[in-house]
Coordinates of C-alpha atoms (C1' of nucleotides) in Angstrom, one line a residue:
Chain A
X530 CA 113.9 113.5 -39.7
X531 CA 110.5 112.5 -39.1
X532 CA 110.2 110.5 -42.7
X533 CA 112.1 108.1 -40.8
X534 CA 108.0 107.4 -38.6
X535 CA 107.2 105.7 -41.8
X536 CA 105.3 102.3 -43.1
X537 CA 109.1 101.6 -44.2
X538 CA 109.5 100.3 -40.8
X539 CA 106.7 97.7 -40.4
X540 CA 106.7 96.6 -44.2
X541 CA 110.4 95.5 -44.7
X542 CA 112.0 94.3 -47.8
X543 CA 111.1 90.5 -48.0
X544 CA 114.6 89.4 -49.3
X545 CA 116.4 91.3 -46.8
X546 CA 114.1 89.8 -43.7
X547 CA 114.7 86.7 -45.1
X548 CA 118.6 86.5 -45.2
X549 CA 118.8 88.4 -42.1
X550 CA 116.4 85.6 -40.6
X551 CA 118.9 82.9 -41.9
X552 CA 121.3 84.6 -40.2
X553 CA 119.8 84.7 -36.9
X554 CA 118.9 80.8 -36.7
X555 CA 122.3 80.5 -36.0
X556 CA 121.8 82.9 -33.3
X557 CA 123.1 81.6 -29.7
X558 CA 122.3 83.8 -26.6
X559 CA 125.9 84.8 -24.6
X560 CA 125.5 86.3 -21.5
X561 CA 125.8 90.0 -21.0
X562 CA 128.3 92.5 -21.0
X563 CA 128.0 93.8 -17.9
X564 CA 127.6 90.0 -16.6
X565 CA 130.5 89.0 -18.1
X566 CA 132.3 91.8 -17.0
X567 CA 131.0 91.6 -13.3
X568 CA 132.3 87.6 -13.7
X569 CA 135.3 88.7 -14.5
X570 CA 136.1 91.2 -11.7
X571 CA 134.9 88.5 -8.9
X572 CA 138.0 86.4 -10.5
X573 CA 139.8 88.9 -11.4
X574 CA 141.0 91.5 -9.0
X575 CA 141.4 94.7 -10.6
X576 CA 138.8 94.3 -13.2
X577 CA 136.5 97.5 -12.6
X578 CA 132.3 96.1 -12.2
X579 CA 130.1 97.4 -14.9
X580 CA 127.2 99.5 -12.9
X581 CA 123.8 98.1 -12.3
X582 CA 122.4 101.9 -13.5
X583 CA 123.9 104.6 -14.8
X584 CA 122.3 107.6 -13.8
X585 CA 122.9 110.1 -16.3
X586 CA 125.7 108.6 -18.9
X587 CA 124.8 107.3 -21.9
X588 CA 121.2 108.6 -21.7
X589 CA 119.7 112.2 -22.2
X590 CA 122.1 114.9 -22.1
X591 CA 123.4 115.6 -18.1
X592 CA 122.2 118.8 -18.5
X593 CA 118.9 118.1 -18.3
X594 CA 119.3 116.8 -14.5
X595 CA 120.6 119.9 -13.4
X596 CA 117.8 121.6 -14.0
X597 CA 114.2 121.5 -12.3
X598 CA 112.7 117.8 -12.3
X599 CA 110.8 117.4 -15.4
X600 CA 108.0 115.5 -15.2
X601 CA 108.3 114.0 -19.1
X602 CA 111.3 114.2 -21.1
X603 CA 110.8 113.7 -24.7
X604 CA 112.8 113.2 -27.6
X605 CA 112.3 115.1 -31.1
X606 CA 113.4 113.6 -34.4
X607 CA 116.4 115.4 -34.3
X608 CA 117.7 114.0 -31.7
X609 CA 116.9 117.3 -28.9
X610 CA 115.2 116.6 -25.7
X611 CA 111.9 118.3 -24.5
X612 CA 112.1 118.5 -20.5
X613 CA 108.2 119.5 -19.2
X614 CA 108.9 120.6 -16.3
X615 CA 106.1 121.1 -12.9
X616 CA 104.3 124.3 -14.0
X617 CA 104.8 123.6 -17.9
X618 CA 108.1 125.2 -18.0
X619 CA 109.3 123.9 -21.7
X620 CA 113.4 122.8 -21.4
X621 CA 115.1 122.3 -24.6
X622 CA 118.6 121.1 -25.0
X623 CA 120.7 119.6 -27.9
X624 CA 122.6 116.9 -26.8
X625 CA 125.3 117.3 -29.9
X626 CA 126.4 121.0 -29.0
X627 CA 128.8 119.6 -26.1
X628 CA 127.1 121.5 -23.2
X629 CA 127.7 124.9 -24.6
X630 CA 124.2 125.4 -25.6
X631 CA 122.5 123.5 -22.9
X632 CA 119.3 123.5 -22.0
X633 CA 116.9 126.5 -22.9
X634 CA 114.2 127.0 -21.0
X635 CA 110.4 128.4 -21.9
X636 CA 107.9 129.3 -19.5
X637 CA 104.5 128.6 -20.7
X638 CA 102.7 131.9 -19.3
X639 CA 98.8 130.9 -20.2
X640 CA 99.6 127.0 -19.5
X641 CA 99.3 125.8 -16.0
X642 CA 100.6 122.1 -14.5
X643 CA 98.7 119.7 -17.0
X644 CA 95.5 118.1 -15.5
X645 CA 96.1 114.6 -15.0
X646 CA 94.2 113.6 -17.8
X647 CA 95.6 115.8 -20.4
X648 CA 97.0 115.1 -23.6
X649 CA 100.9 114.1 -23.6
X650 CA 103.0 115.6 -26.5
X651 CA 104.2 114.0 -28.6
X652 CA 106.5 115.0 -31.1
X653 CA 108.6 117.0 -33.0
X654 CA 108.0 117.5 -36.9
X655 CA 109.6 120.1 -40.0
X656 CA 106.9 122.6 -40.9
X657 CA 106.5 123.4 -44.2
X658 CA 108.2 126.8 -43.2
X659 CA 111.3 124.6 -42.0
X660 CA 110.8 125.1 -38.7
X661 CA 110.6 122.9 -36.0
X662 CA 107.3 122.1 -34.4
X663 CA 107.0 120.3 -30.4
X664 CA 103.5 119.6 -29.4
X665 CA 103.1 120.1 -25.6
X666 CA 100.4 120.2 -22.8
X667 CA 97.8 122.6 -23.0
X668 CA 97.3 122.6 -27.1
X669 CA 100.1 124.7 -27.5
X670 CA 102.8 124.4 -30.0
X671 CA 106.3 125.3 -29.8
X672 CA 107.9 126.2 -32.7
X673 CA 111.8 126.6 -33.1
X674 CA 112.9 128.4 -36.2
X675 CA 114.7 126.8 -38.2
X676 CA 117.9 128.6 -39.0
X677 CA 120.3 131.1 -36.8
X678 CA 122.9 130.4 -34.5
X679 CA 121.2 131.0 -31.6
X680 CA 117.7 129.1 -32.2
X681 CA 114.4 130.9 -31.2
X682 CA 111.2 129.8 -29.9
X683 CA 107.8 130.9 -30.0
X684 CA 104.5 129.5 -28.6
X685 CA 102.0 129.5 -31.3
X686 CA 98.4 127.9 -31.2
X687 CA 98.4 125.3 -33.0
X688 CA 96.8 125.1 -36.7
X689 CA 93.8 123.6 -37.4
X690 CA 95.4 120.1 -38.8
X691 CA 98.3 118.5 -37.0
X692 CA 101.7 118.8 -39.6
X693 CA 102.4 115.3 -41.1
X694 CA 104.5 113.1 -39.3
X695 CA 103.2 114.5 -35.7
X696 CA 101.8 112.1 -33.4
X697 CA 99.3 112.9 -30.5
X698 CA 98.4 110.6 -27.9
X699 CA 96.1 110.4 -25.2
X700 CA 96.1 108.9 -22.1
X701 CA 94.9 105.2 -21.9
X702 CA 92.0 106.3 -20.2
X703 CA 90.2 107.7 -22.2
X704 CA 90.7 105.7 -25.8
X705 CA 87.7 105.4 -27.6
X706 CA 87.6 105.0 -31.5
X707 CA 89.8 103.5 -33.6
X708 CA 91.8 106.0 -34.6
X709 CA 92.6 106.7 -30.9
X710 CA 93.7 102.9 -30.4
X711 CA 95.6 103.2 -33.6
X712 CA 97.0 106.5 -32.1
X713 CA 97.8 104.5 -29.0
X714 CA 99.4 101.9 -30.8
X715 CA 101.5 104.7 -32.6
X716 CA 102.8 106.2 -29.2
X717 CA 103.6 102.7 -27.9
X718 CA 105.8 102.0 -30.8
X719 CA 107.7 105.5 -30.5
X720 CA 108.0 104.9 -27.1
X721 CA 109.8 101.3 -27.8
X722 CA 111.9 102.8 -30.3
X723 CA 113.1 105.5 -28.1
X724 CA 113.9 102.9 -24.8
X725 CA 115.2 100.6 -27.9
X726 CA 117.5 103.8 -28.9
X727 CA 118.6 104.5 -25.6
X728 CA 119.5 100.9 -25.0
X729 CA 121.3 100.2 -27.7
X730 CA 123.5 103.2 -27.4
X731 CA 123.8 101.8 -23.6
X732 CA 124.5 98.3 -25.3
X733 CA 127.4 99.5 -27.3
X734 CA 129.0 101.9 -24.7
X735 CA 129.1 98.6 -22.1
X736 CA 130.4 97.0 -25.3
X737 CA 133.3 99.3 -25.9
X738 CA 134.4 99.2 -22.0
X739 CA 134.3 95.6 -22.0
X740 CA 136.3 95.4 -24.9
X741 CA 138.7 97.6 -23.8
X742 CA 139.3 95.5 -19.9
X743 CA 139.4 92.6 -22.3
X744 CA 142.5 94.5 -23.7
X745 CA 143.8 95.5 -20.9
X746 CA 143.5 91.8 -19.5
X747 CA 145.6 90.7 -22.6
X748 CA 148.0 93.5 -21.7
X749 CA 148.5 92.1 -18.1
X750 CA 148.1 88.8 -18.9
X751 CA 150.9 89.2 -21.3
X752 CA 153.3 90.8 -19.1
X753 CA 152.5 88.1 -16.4
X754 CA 153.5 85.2 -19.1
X755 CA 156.6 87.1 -19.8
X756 CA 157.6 87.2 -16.3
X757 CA 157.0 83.6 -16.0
X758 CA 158.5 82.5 -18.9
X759 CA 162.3 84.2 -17.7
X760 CA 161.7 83.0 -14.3
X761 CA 161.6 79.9 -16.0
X762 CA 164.8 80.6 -17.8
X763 CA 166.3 81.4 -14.6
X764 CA 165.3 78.2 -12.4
X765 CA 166.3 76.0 -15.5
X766 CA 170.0 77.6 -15.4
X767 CA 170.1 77.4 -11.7
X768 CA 168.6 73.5 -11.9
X769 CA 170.5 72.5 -14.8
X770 CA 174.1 71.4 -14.7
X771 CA 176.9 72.8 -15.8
X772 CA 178.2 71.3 -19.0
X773 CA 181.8 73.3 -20.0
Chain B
dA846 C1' 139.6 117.8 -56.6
dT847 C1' 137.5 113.5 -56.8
dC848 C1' 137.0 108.7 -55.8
dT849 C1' 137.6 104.6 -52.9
dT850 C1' 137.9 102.3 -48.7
dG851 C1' 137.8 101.2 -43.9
dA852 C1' 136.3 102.7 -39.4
dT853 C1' 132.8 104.3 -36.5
dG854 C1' 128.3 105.4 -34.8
dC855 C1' 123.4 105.3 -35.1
dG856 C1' 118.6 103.5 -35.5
dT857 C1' 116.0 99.6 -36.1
dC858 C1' 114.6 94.8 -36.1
dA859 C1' 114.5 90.2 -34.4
dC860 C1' 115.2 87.3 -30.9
dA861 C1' 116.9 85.3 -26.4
dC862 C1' 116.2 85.7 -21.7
dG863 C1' 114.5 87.2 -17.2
dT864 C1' 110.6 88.7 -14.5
dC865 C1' 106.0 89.0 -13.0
Chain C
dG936 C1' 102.2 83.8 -21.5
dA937 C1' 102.9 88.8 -21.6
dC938 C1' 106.1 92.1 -21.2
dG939 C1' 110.5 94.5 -20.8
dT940 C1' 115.4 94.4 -21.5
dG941 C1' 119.9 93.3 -23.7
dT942 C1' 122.3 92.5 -27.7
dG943 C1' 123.6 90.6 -32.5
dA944 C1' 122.8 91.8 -37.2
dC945 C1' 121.8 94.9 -40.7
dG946 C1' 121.6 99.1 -43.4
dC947 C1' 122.8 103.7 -43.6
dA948 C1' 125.4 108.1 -42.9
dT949 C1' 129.6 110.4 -42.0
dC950 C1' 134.5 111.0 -41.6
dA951 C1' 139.4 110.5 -42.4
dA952 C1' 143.1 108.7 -45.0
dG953 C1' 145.1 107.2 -49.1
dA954 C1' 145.0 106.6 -54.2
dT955 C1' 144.2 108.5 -58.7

DNA sequence: ATCTTGATGCGTCACACGTC
DNA sequence: GACGTGTGACGCATCAAGAT
């Protein structure tokens, strides 16, 4: 949820920083995964190359590809991506329903491309009325009710005060007070988090597939020291002589 | 039915490393 | 040196299987 946007992130509990910092002195740098891997398939033949890039796997949902190029792709707190497409068409889509639900798609009639300067959304946050709030281009707010099996959408202006938890940016350009570097500094720490996210779910799904050639290695590997080890067998009772 | 335990996945932080 | 990326470590949540 969005509690998780806290000061809970930046002050963390001194004890636990300082064993996990003990920890980490031992820390020695091994190469990648997917260099590892690649090192092993130039020795190896038959050891599939980890790809340099991934175009769609392990990152937003495929679904959001198929549709019109957005020109930002967010993430809400709940894990759905917002696709802005040209034209301020709003795509939705939950990447846990499996591709059944896909993406969901609102036209923003009274919104037009964003001017270059415009705001950026931000974020998603829970109303007080449990529903969910995205703030996109154009000072308009999307807000997703909160039950029902089929979710519904409505474009609402917004209110007065943005919902706690919601963060607004603006574009470098025109930063002026404090607040608006602070805001800044808020959208570039979201924006970490979320590549951080995405590469560490990349992390662990190159981890998993090199783990698993590294078991398929053992399997071959195996099989090949069997082999060896009765043509052994054989050549010693051919070489050795006969003793009856 | 409830509790325990191990496995798994996720988000985050810290840090090593590569690139510019 | 600043910055971005990849990954180990950690804490947490969830789930399934077994024990009580």
């Amino acid at each position: 949820m969005v509690a998780t946007i806290t000061e809970t992130d930046e002050s963390a509990d001194s004890e636990g920083v300082i064993d996990s910092h003990k920890h980490r002195e031992v820390l020695s740098r091994r190469p990648s995964y997917r260099r590892i891997l690649n090192e092993l398939s130039s020795d190896v033949p038959g050891v599939p190359k980890i790809e340099e890039e991934k175009s769609e796997e392990g990152g937003r949902p495929s679904n959001i590809t198929t549709m019109a190029v957005p020109t930002s792709i967010y993430q809400t707190s709940t894990g759905q991506y917002i696709a802005i497409a040209q034209g301020g068409a709003i795509q939705i889509s939950n990447p846990g329903s499996e591709g059944v639900q896909g993406l969901q798609a609102l036209t923003m009639t009274n919104s037009g491309a964003p001017p270059p300067s415009a705001t950026i959304v931000q974020y998603a946050a829970q109303a007080a009325d449990g529903t969910q709030q995205f703030f996109v281009p154009g000072s308009q707010v999307v807000v997703q009710a909160a039950t029902g099996d089929m979710p519904a959408y409505q474009i609402r202006a917004p209110a007065t005060a943005l919902p706690q938890g919601v963060v607004m940016a603006a574009s470098p350009g025109t930063l002026h007070s404090p607040q608006q570097l602070a805001e800044e500094a808020t959208r570039k720490r979201e924006l970490r988090l979320m590549k951080n996210r995405e590469a560490a779910k990349e992390c662990r799904r190159r981890k998993k597939e090199y783990v698993k050639c590294l078991e398929s290695r053992v399997a071959v590997l195996e099989v090949q020291n069997k082999k060896l080890i009765e043509e052994l067998e054989t050549l010693k009772d051919i070489c050795s002589p006969k003793a009856d």
